[in-house]
CSV table of C-alpha atoms in Angstrom, one decimal:
chain,number,residue,atom,x,y,z
W,1463,GLY,CA,0.0,0.0,0.0
W,1464,GLU,CA,1.0,3.5,0.2
W,1465,ASN,CA,3.6,4.7,2.4
W,1466,VAL,CA,5.3,7.6,3.2
W,1467,GLU,CA,8.9,7.7,5.1
W,1468,GLN,CA,10.4,10.6,7.0
W,1469,HIS,CA,13.4,11.1,8.5
W,1470,PRO,CA,15.1,12.0,11.3
W,1471,SER,CA,12.8,10.9,13.9
W,1472,THR,CA,14.4,13.5,16.2
W,1473,LEU,CA,16.5,16.9,15.4
W,1474,SER,CA,18.1,19.1,17.6
W,1475,VAL,CA,19.8,22.3,16.4
W,1476,GLN,CA,21.0,25.4,17.8
W,1477,GLU,CA,18.9,28.7,17.2
W,1478,GLY,CA,19.9,30.3,14.0
W,1479,ASP,CA,20.7,27.2,12.4
W,1480,SER,CA,18.9,25.5,9.6
W,1481,ALA,CA,16.8,22.1,9.6
W,1482,VAL,CA,16.0,19.8,7.1
W,1483,ILE,CA,13.4,17.2,6.9
W,1484,LYS,CA,13.1,14.6,4.4
W,1485,CYS,CA,10.2,12.5,3.2
W,1486,THR,CA,9.8,9.7,0.7
W,1487,TYR,CA,6.6,8.6,-0.7
W,1488,SER,CA,5.7,5.2,-2.7
W,1489,ASP,CA,2.8,6.1,-5.1
W,1490,SER,CA,3.9,7.7,-8.2
W,1491,ALA,CA,0.3,9.1,-8.5
W,1492,SER,CA,0.7,11.3,-5.3
W,1493,ASN,CA,0.1,14.9,-6.3
W,1494,TYR,CA,-0.3,16.9,-3.0
W,1495,PHE,CA,2.7,17.2,-0.3
W,1496,PRO,CA,1.5,19.2,3.0
W,1497,TRP,CA,3.7,19.7,5.9
W,1498,TYR,CA,2.1,19.9,9.5
W,1499,LYS,CA,3.4,21.4,12.8
W,1500,GLN,CA,2.2,20.0,15.9
W,1501,GLU,CA,3.0,21.6,19.1
W,1502,LEU,CA,2.4,19.6,22.3
W,1503,GLY,CA,-1.1,19.4,23.0
W,1504,LYS,CA,-2.4,21.3,20.0
W,1505,ARG,CA,-4.0,20.5,16.7
W,1506,PRO,CA,-1.7,19.9,13.4
W,1507,GLN,CA,-1.5,23.0,11.6
W,1508,LEU,CA,-0.5,23.2,8.2
W,1509,ILE,CA,2.2,25.2,7.5
W,1510,ILE,CA,3.3,25.0,3.9
W,1511,ASP,CA,2.4,22.7,0.8
W,1512,ILE,CA,3.4,21.9,-2.6
W,1513,ARG,CA,1.7,20.5,-5.7
W,1514,SER,CA,3.4,17.9,-8.2
W,1515,ASN,CA,3.6,20.7,-10.8
W,1516,VAL,CA,5.9,22.8,-8.7
W,1517,GLY,CA,9.6,21.9,-7.7
W,1518,GLU,CA,9.9,24.5,-4.8
W,1519,LYS,CA,7.7,26.5,-2.6
W,1520,LYS,CA,8.9,29.0,-0.2
W,1521,ASP,CA,7.4,30.9,2.6
W,1522,GLN,CA,9.4,33.4,4.7
W,1523,ARG,CA,12.0,31.0,6.6
W,1524,ILE,CA,9.9,27.9,5.3
W,1525,ALA,CA,10.5,26.0,2.0
W,1526,VAL,CA,9.7,22.8,0.4
W,1527,THR,CA,11.3,21.1,-2.2
W,1528,LEU,CA,10.0,18.1,-4.4
W,1529,ASN,CA,11.8,15.6,-6.5
W,1530,LYS,CA,8.9,13.5,-8.3
W,1531,THR,CA,11.7,11.2,-10.1
W,1532,ALA,CA,13.1,10.3,-6.9
W,1533,LYS,CA,9.5,10.4,-5.1
W,1534,HIS,CA,11.2,12.5,-2.2
W,1535,PHE,CA,10.3,16.2,-0.7
W,1536,SER,CA,12.1,18.1,1.8
W,1537,LEU,CA,11.1,20.7,4.3
W,1538,HIS,CA,13.6,23.6,5.2
W,1539,ILE,CA,13.8,25.8,7.9
W,1540,THR,CA,16.2,28.6,8.2
W,1541,GLU,CA,17.1,30.6,10.9
W,1542,THR,CA,15.6,28.7,13.4
W,1543,GLN,CA,13.8,29.8,16.7
W,1544,PRO,CA,12.8,28.5,19.9
W,1545,GLU,CA,9.5,28.6,19.0
W,1546,ASP,CA,9.9,26.4,15.8
W,1547,SER,CA,10.4,23.5,18.6
W,1548,ALA,CA,7.3,20.9,17.6
W,1549,VAL,CA,6.7,17.8,15.8
W,1550,TYR,CA,6.3,18.2,11.8
W,1551,PHE,CA,4.4,15.6,10.0
W,1552,CYS,CA,4.7,15.3,5.9
W,1553,ALA,CA,2.0,13.8,4.3
W,1554,ALA,CA,1.2,12.7,0.4
W,1555,THR,CA,-2.1,12.1,-1.1
W,1556,ALA,CA,-3.2,8.8,-2.0
W,1557,LEU,CA,-6.3,8.4,-4.6
W,1558,SER,CA,-9.1,6.2,-3.0
W,1559,GLY,CA,-12.8,6.1,-4.3
W,1560,GLY,CA,-12.3,9.0,-6.6
W,1561,TYR,CA,-11.0,11.7,-3.8
W,1562,ASN,CA,-7.7,12.0,-2.2
W,1563,LYS,CA,-6.6,11.0,1.3
W,1564,LEU,CA,-3.4,11.9,3.0
W,1565,ILE,CA,-0.8,9.3,4.3
W,1566,PHE,CA,1.0,10.8,7.1
W,1567,GLY,CA,5.1,10.3,7.7
W,1568,ALA,CA,5.8,9.2,11.4
W,1569,GLY,CA,7.2,12.7,12.4
W,1570,THR,CA,10.1,14.5,13.3
W,1571,ARG,CA,10.5,16.0,16.4
W,1572,LEU,CA,12.4,19.3,16.5
W,1573,ALA,CA,14.1,20.8,19.3
W,1574,VAL,CA,15.6,24.2,18.6
W,1575,HIS,CA,18.0,25.2,21.6
W,1576,PRO,CA,18.7,28.9,22.3
F,1122,SER,CA,-9.7,28.5,6.4
F,1123,ALA,CA,-12.9,27.1,8.4
F,1124,VAL,CA,-13.4,27.1,12.2
F,1125,ILE,CA,-13.4,23.5,13.5
F,1126,SER,CA,-14.7,22.6,16.8
F,1127,GLN,CA,-14.9,19.3,18.7
F,1128,LYS,CA,-16.7,18.0,21.3
F,1129,PRO,CA,-15.7,16.5,24.3
F,1130,SER,CA,-12.4,17.8,24.3
F,1131,ARG,CA,-11.5,15.1,26.5
F,1132,ASP,CA,-13.1,12.2,28.5
F,1133,ILE,CA,-12.3,9.4,30.8
F,1134,CYS,CA,-14.5,6.5,30.1
F,1135,GLN,CA,-14.6,3.1,31.7
F,1136,ARG,CA,-14.2,-0.1,29.5
F,1137,GLY,CA,-17.1,-1.3,27.6
F,1138,THR,CA,-19.1,1.8,27.2
F,1139,SER,CA,-19.0,3.8,24.0
F,1140,LEU,CA,-18.3,7.6,23.5
F,1141,THR,CA,-19.6,9.5,20.8
F,1142,ILE,CA,-17.4,12.5,19.7
F,1143,GLN,CA,-18.8,15.4,17.6
F,1144,CYS,CA,-17.1,17.6,14.8
F,1145,GLN,CA,-18.5,21.0,13.6
F,1146,VAL,CA,-17.6,23.0,10.8
F,1147,ASP,CA,-18.5,26.6,10.7
F,1148,SER,CA,-19.1,26.5,6.5
F,1149,GLN,CA,-20.2,23.6,4.3
F,1150,VAL,CA,-17.7,21.0,3.3
F,1151,THR,CA,-17.6,18.5,1.2
F,1152,MET,CA,-14.8,15.8,2.7
F,1153,MET,CA,-14.7,14.9,6.5
F,1154,PHE,CA,-11.9,12.8,7.8
F,1155,TRP,CA,-11.6,11.1,11.0
F,1156,TYR,CA,-8.2,10.2,12.5
F,1157,ARG,CA,-6.7,8.7,15.6
F,1158,GLN,CA,-3.2,9.7,17.0
F,1159,GLN,CA,-1.7,7.4,19.7
F,1160,PRO,CA,0.5,9.2,22.0
F,1161,GLY,CA,3.8,10.1,20.6
F,1162,GLN,CA,2.8,8.5,17.1
F,1163,SER,CA,1.5,10.0,13.7
F,1164,LEU,CA,-1.9,10.5,12.6
F,1165,THR,CA,-4.0,7.4,11.3
F,1166,LEU,CA,-7.0,7.8,9.1
F,1167,ILE,CA,-9.7,6.0,10.5
F,1168,ALA,CA,-12.7,6.7,7.9
F,1169,THR,CA,-13.6,9.4,5.3
F,1170,ALA,CA,-17.1,10.8,6.1
F,1171,ASN,CA,-19.0,12.2,2.9
F,1172,GLN,CA,-22.6,14.0,3.6
F,1173,GLY,CA,-24.8,11.5,1.7
F,1174,SER,CA,-23.1,8.3,1.8
F,1175,GLU,CA,-21.5,5.4,3.8
F,1176,ALA,CA,-18.2,6.0,5.7
F,1177,THR,CA,-15.3,4.5,3.8
F,1178,TYR,CA,-13.2,2.6,6.6
F,1179,GLU,CA,-9.4,2.3,6.2
F,1180,SER,CA,-7.8,-1.4,6.7
F,1181,GLY,CA,-8.0,-2.1,10.3
F,1182,PHE,CA,-11.0,0.2,11.3
F,1183,VAL,CA,-14.5,-1.5,11.0
F,1184,ILE,CA,-18.0,0.0,11.7
F,1185,ASP,CA,-19.0,-1.8,14.4
F,1186,LYS,CA,-16.5,-0.3,16.1
F,1187,PHE,CA,-16.1,3.3,14.9
F,1188,PRO,CA,-19.7,3.9,13.5
F,1189,ILE,CA,-19.5,7.5,11.8
F,1190,SER,CA,-22.8,9.7,11.0
F,1191,ARG,CA,-22.6,12.8,8.5
F,1192,PRO,CA,-25.9,14.1,8.4
F,1193,ASN,CA,-25.0,17.5,6.6
F,1194,LEU,CA,-22.3,19.2,5.3
F,1195,THR,CA,-21.2,21.1,8.6
F,1196,PHE,CA,-21.4,18.1,10.9
F,1197,SER,CA,-20.1,14.6,11.8
F,1198,THR,CA,-20.0,12.2,14.8
F,1199,LEU,CA,-17.7,9.5,15.5
F,1200,THR,CA,-18.7,6.8,18.0
F,1201,VAL,CA,-15.7,4.5,19.7
F,1202,SER,CA,-17.8,1.5,20.8
F,1203,ASN,CA,-17.3,-0.9,23.5
F,1204,MET,CA,-13.9,0.8,24.6
F,1205,SER,CA,-10.8,-0.9,25.9
F,1206,PRO,CA,-7.9,0.9,27.3
F,1207,GLU,CA,-6.2,0.3,23.7
F,1208,ASP,CA,-8.7,2.7,22.5
F,1209,SER,CA,-7.0,5.6,24.5
F,1210,SER,CA,-5.8,8.1,22.2
F,1211,ILE,CA,-6.6,11.4,20.8
F,1212,TYR,CA,-9.4,11.1,18.1
F,1213,LEU,CA,-9.2,14.5,15.3
F,1214,CYS,CA,-11.8,15.3,12.7
F,1215,SER,CA,-10.4,17.2,9.6
F,1216,VAL,CA,-12.2,18.8,6.6
F,1217,GLY,CA,-10.9,18.8,3.0
F,1218,SER,CA,-10.7,22.3,1.6
F,1219,GLY,CA,-9.9,24.2,-1.5
F,1220,ALA,CA,-10.8,23.1,-5.1
F,1221,LEU,CA,-9.5,19.9,-5.0
F,1222,THR,CA,-10.7,19.3,-1.4
F,1223,ASP,CA,-7.3,17.6,-0.6
F,1224,THR,CA,-6.1,20.5,1.8
F,1225,GLN,CA,-6.9,19.2,5.3
F,1226,TYR,CA,-7.4,21.5,8.4
F,1227,PHE,CA,-7.9,19.7,11.8
F,1228,GLY,CA,-10.1,20.1,14.9
F,1229,PRO,CA,-8.4,20.4,18.0
F,1230,GLY,CA,-8.9,16.5,18.9
F,1231,THR,CA,-10.6,14.7,21.8
F,1232,ARG,CA,-8.3,13.2,24.1
F,1233,LEU,CA,-9.9,9.5,25.4
F,1234,THR,CA,-8.7,7.9,28.2
F,1235,VAL,CA,-10.3,4.6,28.8
F,1236,LEU,CA,-9.5,2.6,32.3
């Protein structure tokens, strides 16, 4: 079945450094790739997404890149701040019964140290 | 994005009982989804609830255990039936948004503890 692998499972960086989280998907028909940030005790929050017709998308300190050939996509956070500390989930679409559902990666726990 | 609420926000239940979780959206949406998130884990899709049709369940989840209702375009319920401690988890609803309805926004979740 469809699968999304996410690495690393934990990531620790110093404030101001960059952080990169990578995901690989199995379904070549996947065409939408969102990233969610989940703070402790809170709901997952959509922070950025990319569609398969685009190779890169940027929003301030956050960027996502997509390599359709290799079936992987990455989240890049620059100039990290302590408030970036959270669990980040990638996801990819899978077609099911005429609509798209999301398959989530296992998550990456990011810790940004002051 | 839509404003999504869930009730209850948390509950502690005895094994063998059932709990119904409500999900309310402030605008009409076609696609609603129910997820389970066990402690420290990722999000697992339980089922997709479309208005006017039977819910579509994912592998490992069955209607007898997790009956779902979708009476209109702004509301859905998930019932966790005959609960056991293994059902202790966070249950989240989400709504599909955008032209392709594949962009999902999540409700605040319901934290369930089964004793």
